[in-house]
């Protein structure tokens, strides 16, 4: 699907104009944008959906069933984005491809894969029939027990780095996933020469040489103060894990926006761009968006809201904030400390309501009005008074990333009656994600990280009811990234820096990023009503968040899957 920007210049663009391409690899699709370097104007965008989507039922090679909480992806789907979305976007932009001076990519993280020394994914070797040979998507949650051991040992040994991750490393990050491979499929682990984020692997595909970016290494790979966890610590986890970082991760780290190579002849043929143009260091889809939304200054909290939500904010100080995902010096932009928190399912939670089915008359109404079901349920829910549905929910349908960092937690909805309608549940879950974000904002501020502005980017920004609920629940204005392709624009901005067109990310952000300040403002009476519901949410949060019942239910579920 391509969409030339309405203001795209005539096909014969100015000779002097220069452009970059940004490619955002999301959970369900890859998006490419063509951007004008001098002002960030988006000329065109193209989207390419992953043919295999999220692989969570059966392995593509051989069809082996996958256990619960697994989520994989197919490397060929990612290459296909380069082959299809990039040339389509360039063609739709109506520019001479030779005017493109750089390309940059961003990826969901921690989406991580084992490869041979030359970068060949093990999923594309004779090990393709083994589930652990495949890339683990960021939302792969089957390594929670490994994460629990990592955390217990780190606290027992007083490891300094654990405080940088809010006191708990997530099951979603690199070390828990690697430890799971080592202990569940030693052959795959021994064959793995490189354990690499997809954010860096896709750059390897573009340049033909390996590189590692400072963002994923810091936030997802426990790289702090110039080092990975010690071999002594790793050996205490599992003696065979002692040299994991030294043998499978170690590589010089590249700063965000730096040039890590040139577009190879092979990749030029895929993308239709000139060989030799600048390729920027890889990046994370959330953190790269700060540039697109002009949200790189201290205190600007950016929520990238899509399948999940990532919250990223800079501060001039290094603070230990309980329950956040991590803090990395220069993790978002040079010269300050980048903090990350998140919610593992947001758009996915709303999709879950749709997946449960809606009454046939709802389907008829949606068809008659030309609405998708998100729009239909949003419209039906919009008119309710705050609290009118009688429900409060916990948004943990895919676990809790922040501030509890426990992917064995699950969702809760209280107040259901025979009169409860689909739009009531939909709205209660919209509100639950807002309450979850309020918990995160309050934890950041309590931990010494001020939040002066709340900005939203990502696919959910288009839901005006959701944005208003966030404004009312947070009692803050909600600013919006101007681009609906925030991560891809952010990557294009980093590409412009890598190509030398702008001095650094801050300068490029000023020239190429855009945000719409205070698009939504809080309504005092609704905010008062939400304070009452938030207090109820907090009671549920603190009761169910300790594990207890939810962990027991998860253990029962898993026992039925494993047969005892
Ligand atoms: N109008 C809407 N209101 C609420 N959620 C939506 C709406 N449209 C799509 N979604 C959800 O947004 C998510 C996709 O977000 P998007 O940012 O486009 O993708 P990604 O997460 O891959 O970057 C899906 O989970 C989908 O269910
Ligand atoms: O944790 C992340 C970033 O740090 C993941 O990239 C994010 O949660 C998944 O991205 P999306 O919701 O856009 O699919």
Coordinates of C-alpha atoms in Angstrom, one line a residue, residues 132-435:
X132 CA 14.8 -21.8 19.5
X133 CA 16.5 -21.3 16.2
X134 CA 14.0 -18.6 15.3
X135 CA 13.9 -14.9 16.1
X136 CA 12.2 -14.2 19.4
X137 CA 9.8 -11.3 19.1
X138 CA 9.8 -8.6 21.8
X139 CA 6.5 -10.1 23.2
X140 CA 7.9 -13.6 23.6
X141 CA 7.2 -14.2 27.3
X142 CA 8.3 -17.8 27.8
X143 CA 11.5 -16.8 29.6
X144 CA 9.9 -15.4 32.8
X145 CA 11.4 -18.1 35.0
X146 CA 14.8 -17.3 33.6
X147 CA 14.3 -13.6 34.2
X148 CA 13.2 -14.4 37.8
X149 CA 16.6 -16.2 38.3
X150 CA 18.5 -13.4 36.7
X151 CA 16.9 -10.9 39.1
X152 CA 17.2 -13.1 42.2
X153 CA 20.9 -13.7 41.6
X154 CA 21.6 -10.0 40.8
X155 CA 20.1 -8.9 44.1
X156 CA 21.8 -11.7 46.0
X157 CA 25.2 -10.6 44.5
X158 CA 24.5 -6.9 44.8
X159 CA 25.1 -6.3 41.1
X160 CA 25.2 -2.6 40.5
X161 CA 23.4 -2.7 37.1
X162 CA 20.1 -4.1 38.5
X163 CA 19.1 -0.7 39.8
X164 CA 19.4 0.8 36.3
X165 CA 16.5 -1.5 35.3
X166 CA 14.1 -0.6 38.0
X167 CA 15.3 -3.6 40.1
X168 CA 14.0 -6.2 37.7
X169 CA 15.2 -7.4 34.3
X170 CA 12.2 -8.2 32.0
X171 CA 11.6 -11.6 30.5
X172 CA 11.3 -9.7 27.2
X173 CA 15.0 -8.7 27.2
X174 CA 18.2 -10.4 25.7
X175 CA 19.6 -12.3 28.7
X176 CA 16.5 -14.1 29.8
X177 CA 15.8 -15.2 26.2
X178 CA 19.3 -16.4 25.7
X179 CA 19.4 -18.3 28.9
X180 CA 16.2 -20.0 27.8
X181 CA 17.8 -21.1 24.6
X182 CA 20.9 -22.4 26.4
X183 CA 18.9 -24.5 28.8
X184 CA 16.1 -25.7 26.5
X185 CA 18.1 -26.3 23.3
X186 CA 21.9 -26.5 23.9
X187 CA 22.6 -27.4 20.2
X188 CA 21.0 -24.2 19.0
X189 CA 22.9 -22.2 21.7
X190 CA 26.3 -23.8 20.8
X191 CA 25.7 -23.2 17.0
X192 CA 24.8 -19.6 17.7
X193 CA 27.8 -17.4 16.9
X194 CA 26.0 -14.1 17.3
X195 CA 23.0 -13.2 19.5
X196 CA 21.8 -10.1 17.9
X197 CA 18.9 -7.7 18.0
X198 CA 16.9 -7.5 14.8
X199 CA 17.6 -3.7 15.0
X200 CA 21.2 -4.5 14.3
X201 CA 20.7 -7.5 12.1
X202 CA 18.7 -5.5 9.5
X203 CA 21.5 -3.0 9.4
X204 CA 23.9 -5.9 8.7
X205 CA 21.6 -6.8 5.8
X206 CA 21.9 -3.2 4.4
X207 CA 25.7 -2.8 4.8
X208 CA 27.1 -6.3 4.7
X209 CA 28.9 -5.8 8.0
X210 CA 28.0 -6.2 11.6
X211 CA 27.3 -3.2 13.9
X212 CA 25.7 -2.9 17.3
X213 CA 23.8 0.2 18.5
X214 CA 24.0 1.7 22.0
X215 CA 20.2 1.9 22.5
X216 CA 19.3 -1.8 22.4
X217 CA 22.6 -2.8 24.1
X218 CA 21.8 -0.5 27.0
X219 CA 18.1 -1.0 27.4
X220 CA 17.7 -4.7 26.4
X221 CA 21.3 -6.1 26.8
X222 CA 22.3 -4.9 30.3
X223 CA 25.2 -2.9 28.9
X224 CA 26.0 -0.3 31.6
X225 CA 29.1 1.7 32.4
X226 CA 30.9 0.2 29.4
X227 CA 30.4 -3.4 30.2
X228 CA 28.0 -6.4 30.1
X229 CA 27.4 -8.4 33.3
X230 CA 30.5 -10.2 34.5
X231 CA 31.5 -13.7 33.6
X232 CA 31.4 -14.6 37.3
X233 CA 27.8 -13.5 37.5
X234 CA 26.8 -15.3 34.3
X235 CA 28.6 -18.5 35.5
X236 CA 26.6 -18.4 38.7
X237 CA 23.4 -18.4 36.6
X238 CA 24.7 -21.4 34.6
X239 CA 28.4 -22.4 34.1
X240 CA 27.8 -22.8 30.3
X241 CA 26.5 -19.2 30.2
X242 CA 29.8 -17.6 31.5
X243 CA 31.2 -16.4 28.2
X244 CA 27.8 -15.5 26.6
X245 CA 28.4 -11.8 26.5
X246 CA 32.1 -12.1 25.4
X247 CA 31.4 -14.6 22.6
X248 CA 28.0 -13.7 21.3
X249 CA 27.4 -10.0 22.1
X250 CA 30.7 -8.2 22.4
X251 CA 31.2 -5.6 19.6
X252 CA 32.0 -1.9 19.6
X253 CA 28.8 0.1 20.2
X254 CA 27.7 2.8 17.8
X255 CA 26.1 6.1 18.9
X256 CA 22.6 6.8 17.7
X257 CA 22.6 8.8 14.4
X258 CA 26.2 7.7 13.6
X259 CA 27.1 6.2 10.2
X260 CA 27.9 2.5 10.6
X261 CA 28.4 1.7 7.0
X262 CA 27.4 2.2 3.4
X263 CA 24.5 0.6 1.4
X264 CA 25.8 -2.5 -0.2
X265 CA 25.4 -3.3 -3.9
X266 CA 23.0 -6.1 -3.0
X267 CA 20.9 -4.0 -0.7
X268 CA 20.9 -1.2 -3.3
X269 CA 19.3 -3.7 -5.7
X270 CA 16.6 -4.6 -3.2
X271 CA 15.8 -1.0 -2.2
X272 CA 16.3 0.8 -5.5
X273 CA 18.7 3.3 -3.8
X274 CA 22.2 4.2 -4.7
X275 CA 25.0 1.9 -3.4
X276 CA 27.3 3.6 -1.0
X277 CA 24.8 6.0 0.7
X278 CA 25.0 6.4 4.4
X279 CA 23.4 3.7 6.7
X280 CA 22.8 4.8 10.3
X281 CA 23.2 2.7 13.4
X282 CA 20.1 0.6 14.3
X283 CA 17.6 1.9 16.8
X284 CA 14.5 1.0 18.8
X285 CA 11.1 2.0 17.4
X286 CA 10.2 3.8 20.6
X287 CA 13.4 5.8 21.2
X288 CA 13.9 6.9 17.6
X289 CA 10.4 8.5 17.7
X290 CA 11.5 11.1 20.1
X291 CA 13.2 12.9 17.2
X292 CA 10.1 12.8 15.1
X293 CA 7.9 14.2 17.9
X294 CA 10.5 16.9 18.9
X295 CA 10.5 15.2 22.3
X296 CA 14.3 15.1 23.0
X297 CA 14.4 17.7 25.8
X298 CA 14.5 16.7 29.5
X299 CA 11.0 16.2 30.9
X300 CA 9.2 15.5 27.6
X301 CA 7.6 12.1 28.1
X302 CA 6.8 10.4 24.8
X303 CA 4.4 7.5 24.8
X304 CA 4.6 5.5 21.6
X305 CA 1.2 3.8 21.5
X306 CA 0.6 0.9 19.2
X307 CA 0.4 -2.9 19.9
X308 CA 2.2 -2.0 23.1
X309 CA 3.2 1.3 24.7
X310 CA 6.7 2.5 25.3
X311 CA 7.3 5.5 27.5
X312 CA 10.6 7.4 26.9
X313 CA 11.7 10.5 28.7
X314 CA 15.1 12.2 29.3
X315 CA 16.5 13.7 32.5
X316 CA 19.8 15.4 33.4
X317 CA 20.3 13.1 36.3
X318 CA 20.9 9.3 36.8
X319 CA 18.2 8.1 39.1
X320 CA 17.2 4.6 40.2
X321 CA 13.4 4.5 39.5
X322 CA 11.8 1.3 40.7
X323 CA 9.8 -0.7 38.1
X324 CA 11.0 1.1 34.9
X325 CA 12.5 -0.8 32.0
X326 CA 15.9 0.9 32.1
X327 CA 18.0 4.1 32.0
X328 CA 20.8 4.6 29.5
X329 CA 23.2 7.5 29.1
X330 CA 22.6 8.8 25.6
X331 CA 20.0 6.1 25.1
X332 CA 17.6 8.5 23.4
X333 CA 19.8 11.4 22.6
X334 CA 23.4 12.3 23.4
X335 CA 24.2 14.3 26.6
X336 CA 21.4 13.2 28.9
X337 CA 19.9 10.1 30.5
X338 CA 17.1 8.3 28.6
X339 CA 14.5 6.5 30.8
X340 CA 12.2 3.8 29.4
X341 CA 9.0 2.3 30.8
X342 CA 6.2 0.5 29.1
X343 CA 3.0 -1.5 28.9
X344 CA 3.3 -4.9 27.0
X345 CA -0.1 -4.8 25.6
X346 CA -2.2 -1.7 24.7
X347 CA -3.5 -1.9 21.1
X348 CA -3.4 -5.7 21.6
X349 CA -5.8 -5.3 24.5
X350 CA -8.3 -3.4 22.4
X351 CA -7.9 -6.0 19.6
X352 CA -8.7 -8.7 22.2
X353 CA -12.1 -7.2 22.7
X354 CA -12.7 -7.4 19.0
X355 CA -11.4 -10.9 18.8
X356 CA -14.1 -12.0 21.4
X357 CA -16.7 -11.1 18.8
X358 CA -19.4 -8.5 18.8
X359 CA -23.2 -9.0 18.2
X360 CA -24.2 -9.4 14.6
X361 CA -26.1 -6.1 14.7
X362 CA -22.9 -4.4 15.6
X363 CA -21.3 -5.9 12.5
X364 CA -24.2 -4.7 10.3
X365 CA -24.0 -1.3 11.8
X366 CA -20.2 -1.1 11.2
X367 CA -20.7 -2.2 7.6
X368 CA -23.5 0.3 7.0
X369 CA -21.3 3.1 8.3
X370 CA -18.1 1.9 6.7
X371 CA -16.4 1.7 10.2
X372 CA -13.9 -0.8 11.5
X373 CA -14.8 -2.3 14.8
X374 CA -12.4 -0.1 16.8
X375 CA -14.2 2.9 15.5
X376 CA -17.6 1.4 16.1
X377 CA -16.9 0.4 19.7
X378 CA -15.2 3.7 20.4
X379 CA -18.2 5.7 19.1
X380 CA -20.6 3.6 21.1
X381 CA -18.5 4.1 24.3
X382 CA -17.8 7.8 23.8
X383 CA -21.1 9.0 25.1
X384 CA -20.9 7.3 28.5
X385 CA -20.3 9.3 31.7
X386 CA -17.1 8.3 33.5
X387 CA -17.9 5.2 35.5
X388 CA -21.2 4.6 33.8
X389 CA -20.3 1.0 32.8
X390 CA -19.6 0.0 36.4
X391 CA -16.3 -1.6 35.5
X392 CA -12.6 -1.4 36.5
X393 CA -10.0 -3.5 34.7
X394 CA -6.3 -4.3 35.0
X395 CA -4.7 -4.0 31.5
X396 CA -2.3 -7.0 32.1
X397 CA -3.6 -9.3 29.3
X398 CA 0.1 -9.6 28.2
X399 CA 1.7 -9.3 31.5
X400 CA 3.0 -6.2 33.3
X401 CA 6.1 -4.6 31.9
X402 CA 6.2 -1.5 34.2
X403 CA 6.2 -1.1 37.2
X404 CA 5.7 -4.8 38.3
X405 CA 7.9 -6.4 35.5
X406 CA 6.0 -9.7 35.7
X407 CA 4.8 -11.5 32.6
X408 CA 3.0 -14.2 34.6
X409 CA 0.4 -11.6 35.6
X410 CA -2.8 -11.5 33.5
X411 CA -5.8 -9.3 33.0
X412 CA -8.7 -8.6 35.4
X413 CA -12.1 -7.1 34.8
X414 CA -14.4 -6.4 37.8
X415 CA -18.0 -5.2 37.9
X416 CA -19.4 -7.4 35.0
X417 CA -23.2 -7.9 34.9
X418 CA -25.6 -9.4 32.5
X419 CA -26.1 -5.8 31.2
X420 CA -22.5 -5.3 30.3
X421 CA -22.0 -4.6 26.6
X422 CA -18.9 -4.9 24.4
X423 CA -18.4 -1.2 24.3
X424 CA -18.4 -1.1 28.1
X425 CA -15.6 -3.6 28.3
X426 CA -13.8 -1.8 25.5
X427 CA -14.0 1.5 27.3
X428 CA -13.0 -0.1 30.7
X429 CA -9.8 -1.4 29.0
X430 CA -9.1 2.0 27.3
X431 CA -9.3 3.5 30.8
X432 CA -7.2 0.7 32.3
X433 CA -4.3 1.4 30.0
X434 CA -4.6 5.1 31.0
X435 CA -4.4 4.1 34.6

